[in-house]
PDB file of C-alpha atoms in Angstrom:
ATOM      1  CA  UNK A   1     195.372 208.832  49.439  1.00 46.00           C
ATOM      2  CA  UNK A   2     193.347 207.179  46.674  1.00 47.00           C
ATOM      3  CA  UNK A   3     192.340 204.297  48.938  1.00 48.00           C
ATOM      4  CA  UNK A   4     191.221 206.682  51.676  1.00 47.00           C
ATOM      5  CA  UNK A   5     188.984 208.707  49.325  1.00 50.00           C
ATOM      6  CA  UNK A   6     187.600 205.526  47.817  1.00 50.00           C
ATOM      7  CA  UNK A   7     186.710 204.143  51.229  1.00 58.00           C
ATOM      8  CA  UNK A   8     184.846 207.277  52.234  1.00 58.00           C
ATOM      9  CA  UNK A   9     183.100 207.378  48.843  1.00 63.00           C
ATOM     10  CA  UNK A  10     181.950 203.798  49.341  1.00 64.00           C
ATOM     11  CA  UNK A  11     180.432 204.731  52.692  1.00 55.00           C
ATOM     12  CA  UNK A  12     178.670 207.738  51.186  1.00 61.00           C
ATOM     13  CA  UNK A  13     177.312 205.645  48.313  1.00 65.00           C
ATOM     14  CA  UNK A  14     175.922 203.180  50.813  1.00 59.00           C
ATOM     15  CA  UNK A  15     174.218 206.016  52.649  1.00 56.00           C
ATOM     16  CA  UNK A  16     172.625 207.264  49.436  1.00 62.00           C
ATOM     17  CA  UNK A  17     171.343 203.781  48.546  1.00 57.00           C
ATOM     18  CA  UNK A  18     169.787 203.570  51.969  1.00 53.00           C
ATOM     19  CA  UNK A  19     167.974 206.848  51.359  1.00 54.00           C
ATOM     20  CA  UNK A  20     170.206 208.850  53.697  1.00 51.00           C
ATOM     21  CA  UNK A  21     171.378 212.360  52.891  1.00 53.00           C
ATOM     22  CA  UNK A  22     175.117 212.890  52.631  1.00 51.00           C
ATOM     23  CA  UNK A  23     175.825 216.463  53.516  1.00 51.00           C
ATOM     24  CA  UNK A  24     179.099 218.270  52.843  1.00 49.00           C
ATOM     25  CA  UNK A  25     179.759 218.212  56.564  1.00 50.00           C
ATOM     26  CA  UNK A  26     179.175 214.475  56.898  1.00 48.00           C
ATOM     27  CA  UNK A  27     181.450 213.731  53.928  1.00 47.00           C
ATOM     28  CA  UNK A  28     184.309 215.223  55.900  1.00 47.00           C
ATOM     29  CA  UNK A  29     183.721 212.923  58.848  1.00 53.00           C
ATOM     30  CA  UNK A  30     186.129 210.043  59.303  1.00 57.00           C
ATOM     31  CA  UNK A  31     185.028 206.508  58.600  1.00 54.00           C
ATOM     32  CA  UNK A  32     185.716 205.563  62.213  1.00 55.00           C
ATOM     33  CA  UNK A  33     183.549 208.424  63.499  1.00 62.00           C
ATOM     34  CA  UNK A  34     180.759 207.153  61.289  1.00 54.00           C
ATOM     35  CA  UNK A  35     181.152 203.607  62.598  1.00 51.00           C
ATOM     36  CA  UNK A  36     181.467 204.780  66.186  1.00 56.00           C
ATOM     37  CA  UNK A  37     178.244 206.769  65.876  1.00 56.00           C
ATOM     38  CA  UNK A  38     176.406 203.655  64.732  1.00 53.00           C
ATOM     39  CA  UNK A  39     178.015 201.586  67.508  1.00 58.00           C
ATOM     40  CA  UNK A  40     179.839 199.199  65.177  1.00 55.00           C
ATOM     41  CA  UNK A  41     183.461 200.070  65.883  1.00 54.00           C
ATOM     42  CA  UNK A  42     182.853 200.620  69.572  1.00 57.00           C
ATOM     43  CA  UNK A  43     181.651 197.084  70.189  1.00 63.00           C
ATOM     44  CA  UNK A  44     184.396 195.621  68.013  1.00 59.00           C
ATOM     45  CA  UNK A  45     187.123 197.553  69.790  1.00 55.00           C
ATOM     46  CA  UNK A  46     185.717 196.569  73.157  1.00 58.00           C
ATOM     47  CA  UNK A  47     185.902 192.912  72.139  1.00 55.00           C
ATOM     48  CA  UNK A  48     189.472 193.316  70.891  1.00 53.00           C
ATOM     49  CA  UNK A  49     190.532 194.980  74.123  1.00 57.00           C
ATOM     50  CA  UNK A  50     188.783 192.356  76.241  1.00 55.00           C
ATOM     51  CA  UNK A  51     190.457 189.492  74.382  1.00 56.00           C
ATOM     52  CA  UNK A  52     193.845 191.170  74.544  1.00 59.00           C
ATOM     53  CA  UNK A  53     193.519 191.791  78.274  1.00 65.00           C
ATOM     54  CA  UNK A  54     192.374 188.226  78.948  1.00 62.00           C
ATOM     55  CA  UNK A  55     195.252 186.725  76.962  1.00 73.00           C
ATOM     56  CA  UNK A  56     197.794 188.932  78.729  1.00 75.00           C
ATOM     57  CA  UNK A  57     196.374 188.164  82.181  1.00 84.00           C
ATOM     58  CA  UNK A  58     196.354 184.422  81.465  1.00 87.00           C
ATOM     59  CA  UNK A  59     199.891 184.465  80.125  1.00 89.00           C
ATOM     60  CA  UNK A  60     201.104 186.478  83.099  1.00 90.00           C
ATOM     61  CA  UNK A  61     199.410 184.118  85.581  1.00 93.00           C
ATOM     62  CA  UNK A  62     200.895 181.031  83.926  1.00 94.00           C
ATOM     63  CA  UNK A  63     204.354 182.583  83.792  1.00 94.00           C
ATOM     64  CA  UNK A  64     204.101 183.558  87.460  1.00 95.00           C
ATOM     65  CA  UNK A  65     203.233 179.963  88.387  1.00 96.00           C
ATOM     66  CA  UNK A  66     206.220 178.747  86.397  1.00 97.00           C
ATOM     67  CA  UNK A  67     208.459 181.272  88.092  1.00 96.00           C
ATOM     68  CA  UNK A  68     207.239 180.120  91.509  1.00 97.00           C
ATOM     69  CA  UNK A  69     207.656 176.384  90.847  1.00 97.00           C
ATOM     70  CA  UNK A  70     211.087 176.797  89.258  1.00 97.00           C
ATOM     71  CA  UNK A  71     212.203 178.879  92.244  1.00 97.00           C
ATOM     72  CA  UNK A  72     211.052 176.089  94.528  1.00 98.00           C
ATOM     73  CA  UNK A  73     212.868 173.546  92.367  1.00 98.00           C
ATOM     74  CA  UNK A  74     216.070 175.572  92.644  1.00 98.00           C
ATOM     75  CA  UNK A  75     215.722 175.809  96.419  1.00 98.00           C
ATOM     76  CA  UNK A  76     214.911 172.138  96.931  1.00 98.00           C
ATOM     77  CA  UNK A  77     217.766 171.035  94.668  1.00 98.00           C
ATOM     78  CA  UNK A  78     220.250 173.061  96.706  1.00 97.00           C
ATOM     79  CA  UNK A  79     218.739 171.988 100.027  1.00 98.00           C
ATOM     80  CA  UNK A  80     218.616 168.278  99.166  1.00 97.00           C
ATOM     81  CA  UNK A  81     222.174 168.362  97.867  1.00 97.00           C
ATOM     82  CA  UNK A  82     223.366 169.818 101.182  1.00 97.00           C
ATOM     83  CA  UNK A  83     221.395 167.271 103.218  1.00 97.00           C
ATOM     84  CA  UNK A  84     222.662 164.336 101.174  1.00 97.00           C
ATOM     85  CA  UNK A  85     226.256 165.590 101.464  1.00 96.00           C
ATOM     86  CA  UNK A  86     225.871 165.663 105.246  1.00 95.00           C
ATOM     87  CA  UNK A  87     223.861 162.417 105.479  1.00 92.00           C
ATOM     88  CA  UNK A  88     220.987 164.249 107.162  1.00 91.00           C
ATOM     89  CA  UNK A  89     218.211 162.125 108.591  1.00 88.00           C
ATOM     90  CA  UNK A  90     215.598 164.614 107.327  1.00 91.00           C
ATOM     91  CA  UNK A  91     216.384 164.296 103.632  1.00 96.00           C
ATOM     92  CA  UNK A  92     213.263 162.252 102.751  1.00 96.00           C
ATOM     93  CA  UNK A  93     210.841 165.179 103.039  1.00 96.00           C
ATOM     94  CA  UNK A  94     213.201 167.352 101.007  1.00 97.00           C
ATOM     95  CA  UNK A  95     213.458 164.656  98.334  1.00 97.00           C
ATOM     96  CA  UNK A  96     209.648 164.542  98.174  1.00 97.00           C
ATOM     97  CA  UNK A  97     209.522 168.340  97.827  1.00 97.00           C
ATOM     98  CA  UNK A  98     212.072 168.191  95.019  1.00 98.00           C
ATOM     99  CA  UNK A  99     210.009 165.555  93.203  1.00 98.00           C
ATOM    100  CA  UNK A 100     206.848 167.656  93.589  1.00 98.00           C
ATOM    101  CA  UNK A 101     208.486 170.863  92.382  1.00 98.00           C
ATOM    102  CA  UNK A 102     210.104 169.005  89.467  1.00 98.00           C
ATOM    103  CA  UNK A 103     206.709 167.738  88.317  1.00 98.00           C
ATOM    104  CA  UNK A 104     205.015 171.098  88.904  1.00 98.00           C
ATOM    105  CA  UNK A 105     207.648 172.931  86.901  1.00 98.00           C
ATOM    106  CA  UNK A 106     207.264 170.504  84.008  1.00 97.00           C
ATOM    107  CA  UNK A 107     203.480 170.956  84.080  1.00 96.00           C
ATOM    108  CA  UNK A 108     203.772 174.741  84.152  1.00 97.00           C
ATOM    109  CA  UNK A 109     206.230 174.733  81.257  1.00 96.00           C
ATOM    110  CA  UNK A 110     203.452 173.270  79.093  1.00 93.00           C
ATOM    111  CA  UNK A 111     201.243 176.275  79.850  1.00 92.00           C
ATOM    112  CA  UNK A 112     203.741 178.972  78.874  1.00 90.00           C
ATOM    113  CA  UNK A 113     204.240 179.173  75.120  1.00 81.00           C
ATOM    114  CA  UNK A 114     207.595 179.524  73.436  1.00 88.00           C
ATOM    115  CA  UNK A 115     210.315 177.415  71.847  1.00 92.00           C
ATOM    116  CA  UNK A 116     212.626 178.033  74.795  1.00 93.00           C
ATOM    117  CA  UNK A 117     210.129 176.661  77.301  1.00 93.00           C
ATOM    118  CA  UNK A 118     209.522 173.623  75.100  1.00 94.00           C
ATOM    119  CA  UNK A 119     213.273 173.064  75.091  1.00 96.00           C
ATOM    120  CA  UNK A 120     213.502 173.334  78.880  1.00 96.00           C
ATOM    121  CA  UNK A 121     210.627 170.890  79.351  1.00 96.00           C
ATOM    122  CA  UNK A 122     212.244 168.389  76.994  1.00 96.00           C
ATOM    123  CA  UNK A 123     215.593 168.854  78.761  1.00 96.00           C
ATOM    124  CA  UNK A 124     214.034 168.073  82.143  1.00 97.00           C
ATOM    125  CA  UNK A 125     212.283 165.021  80.700  1.00 96.00           C
ATOM    126  CA  UNK A 126     215.498 163.748  79.116  1.00 96.00           C
ATOM    127  CA  UNK A 127     217.436 164.354  82.323  1.00 97.00           C
ATOM    128  CA  UNK A 128     214.993 162.179  84.260  1.00 97.00           C
ATOM    129  CA  UNK A 129     214.807 159.439  81.638  1.00 96.00           C
ATOM    130  CA  UNK A 130     218.592 159.339  81.190  1.00 96.00           C
ATOM    131  CA  UNK A 131     218.915 158.600  84.912  1.00 97.00           C
ATOM    132  CA  UNK A 132     215.850 156.358  85.159  1.00 97.00           C
ATOM    133  CA  UNK A 133     217.677 153.211  86.301  1.00 97.00           C
ATOM    134  CA  UNK A 134     219.878 154.987  88.840  1.00 97.00           C
ATOM    135  CA  UNK A 135     216.911 156.883  90.273  1.00 98.00           C
ATOM    136  CA  UNK A 136     214.861 153.687  90.536  1.00 98.00           C
ATOM    137  CA  UNK A 137     217.607 152.101  92.656  1.00 97.00           C
ATOM    138  CA  UNK A 138     217.163 154.799  95.301  1.00 98.00           C
ATOM    139  CA  UNK A 139     213.357 154.850  95.239  1.00 98.00           C
ATOM    140  CA  UNK A 140     212.558 157.502  92.624  1.00 98.00           C
ATOM    141  CA  UNK A 141     210.469 156.241  89.712  1.00 98.00           C
ATOM    142  CA  UNK A 142     210.490 157.985  86.338  1.00 98.00           C
ATOM    143  CA  UNK A 143     207.336 157.629  84.228  1.00 96.00           C
ATOM    144  CA  UNK A 144     207.311 157.643  80.425  1.00 92.00           C
ATOM    145  CA  UNK A 145     206.482 161.359  80.333  1.00 91.00           C
ATOM    146  CA  UNK A 146     209.416 162.217  82.585  1.00 93.00           C
ATOM    147  CA  UNK A 147     207.491 162.886  85.794  1.00 97.00           C
ATOM    148  CA  UNK A 148     208.865 161.575  89.084  1.00 98.00           C
ATOM    149  CA  UNK A 149     207.421 159.739  92.075  1.00 98.00           C
ATOM    150  CA  UNK A 150     209.086 158.862  95.379  1.00 98.00           C
ATOM    151  CA  UNK A 151     208.849 155.576  97.250  1.00 97.00           C
ATOM    152  CA  UNK A 152     209.737 156.558 100.809  1.00 96.00           C
ATOM    153  CA  UNK A 153     210.561 153.058 102.030  1.00 97.00           C
ATOM    154  CA  UNK A 154     212.924 152.324  99.145  1.00 97.00           C
ATOM    155  CA  UNK A 155     214.523 155.745  99.383  1.00 97.00           C
ATOM    156  CA  UNK A 156     215.271 155.464 103.093  1.00 95.00           C
ATOM    157  CA  UNK A 157     216.706 151.955 102.645  1.00 96.00           C
ATOM    158  CA  UNK A 158     218.878 152.909  99.649  1.00 96.00           C
ATOM    159  CA  UNK A 159     222.662 152.696  99.711  1.00 96.00           C
ATOM    160  CA  UNK A 160     224.058 155.995 100.981  1.00 94.00           C
ATOM    161  CA  UNK A 161     226.824 156.167  98.374  1.00 95.00           C
ATOM    162  CA  UNK A 162     224.352 155.681  95.526  1.00 96.00           C
ATOM    163  CA  UNK A 163     222.142 158.422  96.928  1.00 97.00           C
ATOM    164  CA  UNK A 164     225.105 160.759  97.293  1.00 96.00           C
ATOM    165  CA  UNK A 165     226.400 160.017  93.802  1.00 95.00           C
ATOM    166  CA  UNK A 166     223.053 160.897  92.291  1.00 96.00           C
ATOM    167  CA  UNK A 167     221.552 163.513  94.618  1.00 97.00           C
ATOM    168  CA  UNK A 168     224.595 165.028  96.301  1.00 97.00           C
ATOM    169  CA  UNK A 169     225.493 168.614  95.430  1.00 96.00           C
ATOM    170  CA  UNK A 170     228.383 167.429  93.228  1.00 95.00           C
ATOM    171  CA  UNK A 171     226.317 164.799  91.441  1.00 94.00           C
ATOM    172  CA  UNK A 172     225.910 165.330  87.708  1.00 94.00           C
ATOM    173  CA  UNK A 173     222.137 164.906  87.926  1.00 97.00           C
ATOM    174  CA  UNK A 174     221.764 167.614  90.567  1.00 97.00           C
ATOM    175  CA  UNK A 175     224.140 170.036  88.873  1.00 96.00           C
ATOM    176  CA  UNK A 176     222.283 169.750  85.589  1.00 97.00           C
ATOM    177  CA  UNK A 177     218.910 170.035  87.312  1.00 97.00           C
ATOM    178  CA  UNK A 178     220.008 173.128  89.215  1.00 97.00           C
ATOM    179  CA  UNK A 179     221.226 174.741  86.002  1.00 97.00           C
ATOM    180  CA  UNK A 180     217.999 174.063  84.081  1.00 97.00           C
ATOM    181  CA  UNK A 181     215.851 175.245  87.001  1.00 97.00           C
ATOM    182  CA  UNK A 182     217.738 178.552  87.139  1.00 97.00           C
ATOM    183  CA  UNK A 183     217.304 179.088  83.385  1.00 96.00           C
ATOM    184  CA  UNK A 184     213.578 178.334  83.632  1.00 97.00           C
ATOM    185  CA  UNK A 185     213.264 180.785  86.527  1.00 97.00           C
ATOM    186  CA  UNK A 186     214.969 183.567  84.551  1.00 95.00           C
ATOM    187  CA  UNK A 187     212.882 182.879  81.454  1.00 94.00           C
ATOM    188  CA  UNK A 188     209.648 182.843  83.463  1.00 95.00           C
ATOM    189  CA  UNK A 189     210.528 186.181  85.029  1.00 93.00           C
ATOM    190  CA  UNK A 190     211.031 187.692  81.573  1.00 92.00           C
ATOM    191  CA  UNK A 191     207.660 186.280  80.472  1.00 90.00           C
ATOM    192  CA  UNK A 192     205.933 187.857  83.479  1.00 89.00           C
ATOM    193  CA  UNK A 193     207.419 191.263  82.625  1.00 89.00           C
ATOM    194  CA  UNK A 194     206.505 190.925  78.954  1.00 86.00           C
ATOM    195  CA  UNK A 195     202.901 189.972  79.706  1.00 80.00           C
ATOM    196  CA  UNK A 196     202.613 192.790  82.245  1.00 79.00           C
ATOM    197  CA  UNK A 197     203.877 195.285  79.698  1.00 78.00           C
ATOM    198  CA  UNK A 198     201.350 194.189  77.091  1.00 70.00           C
ATOM    199  CA  UNK A 199     198.527 194.274  79.624  1.00 57.00           C
ATOM    200  CA  UNK A 200     199.427 197.760  80.865  1.00 59.00           C
ATOM    201  CA  UNK A 201     199.650 199.120  77.327  1.00 56.00           C
ATOM    202  CA  UNK A 202     196.411 197.522  76.135  1.00 51.00           C
ATOM    203  CA  UNK A 203     194.553 200.734  76.903  1.00 51.00           C
ATOM    204  CA  UNK A 204     196.306 202.240  73.877  1.00 51.00           C
ATOM    205  CA  UNK A 205     194.854 199.572  71.612  1.00 47.00           C
ATOM    206  CA  UNK A 206     191.756 201.594  70.815  1.00 45.00           C
ATOM    207  CA  UNK A 207     193.814 204.650  69.889  1.00 50.00           C
ATOM    208  CA  UNK A 208     196.041 202.535  67.648  1.00 49.00           C
ATOM    209  CA  UNK A 209     193.030 200.975  65.957  1.00 46.00           C
ATOM    210  CA  UNK A 210     191.364 204.317  65.422  1.00 47.00           C
ATOM    211  CA  UNK A 211     194.548 205.842  64.058  1.00 51.00           C
ATOM    212  CA  UNK A 212     194.987 203.010  61.574  1.00 50.00           C
ATOM    213  CA  UNK A 213     191.455 203.306  60.204  1.00 46.00           C
ATOM    214  CA  UNK A 214     190.849 207.032  60.577  1.00 48.00           C
ATOM    215  CA  UNK A 215     190.029 207.614  56.913  1.00 41.00           C
ATOM    216  CA  UNK A 216     189.253 211.159  55.809  1.00 44.00           C
ATOM    217  CA  UNK A 217     187.471 212.364  52.732  1.00 38.00           C
TER     218      UNK A 217
END
């Protein structure tokens, strides 16, 4: 209570020094009402709300992109595994789609903050680098940052058993990749919901701010 009365007294003293009259009625006004009348708090709260909304929208958009790319990675991992198991002649395009979605998911993981996403990105990088030599033998190059690239000619000429061992549905590489992709997808979905919740509740920010600083004399 002491701090509230002191704050109001400070405002009233400032008014007196400026040659303004402090009536009994005005002394009962809240500090926020005083600031709002002079347009100070209003502009500040508008800026706070704008920044909060922008951050929430950006976070939601990035999480949605991550959710989309990880879903694609899950689908292409399953589809390529099936095609490799059955020695399909159309597996090259699916392999290229898997490589693209792998790289896109890694890129999107960088844009969504959080220790868990950093862990998933590092896990995907390690998975690629750990299998660098085996992947190179079938036409998939792993760069130093863990991104992939496909050489179509080498891939199509690769030994079928090597391809199946690495990219078949029972291959350790594909099983681990499928698992990580599913965890990333779930995490991204939770991030989308969290960002949406903060964005939808941002309209209450002004009320919370006013309540916190609604000092009375």
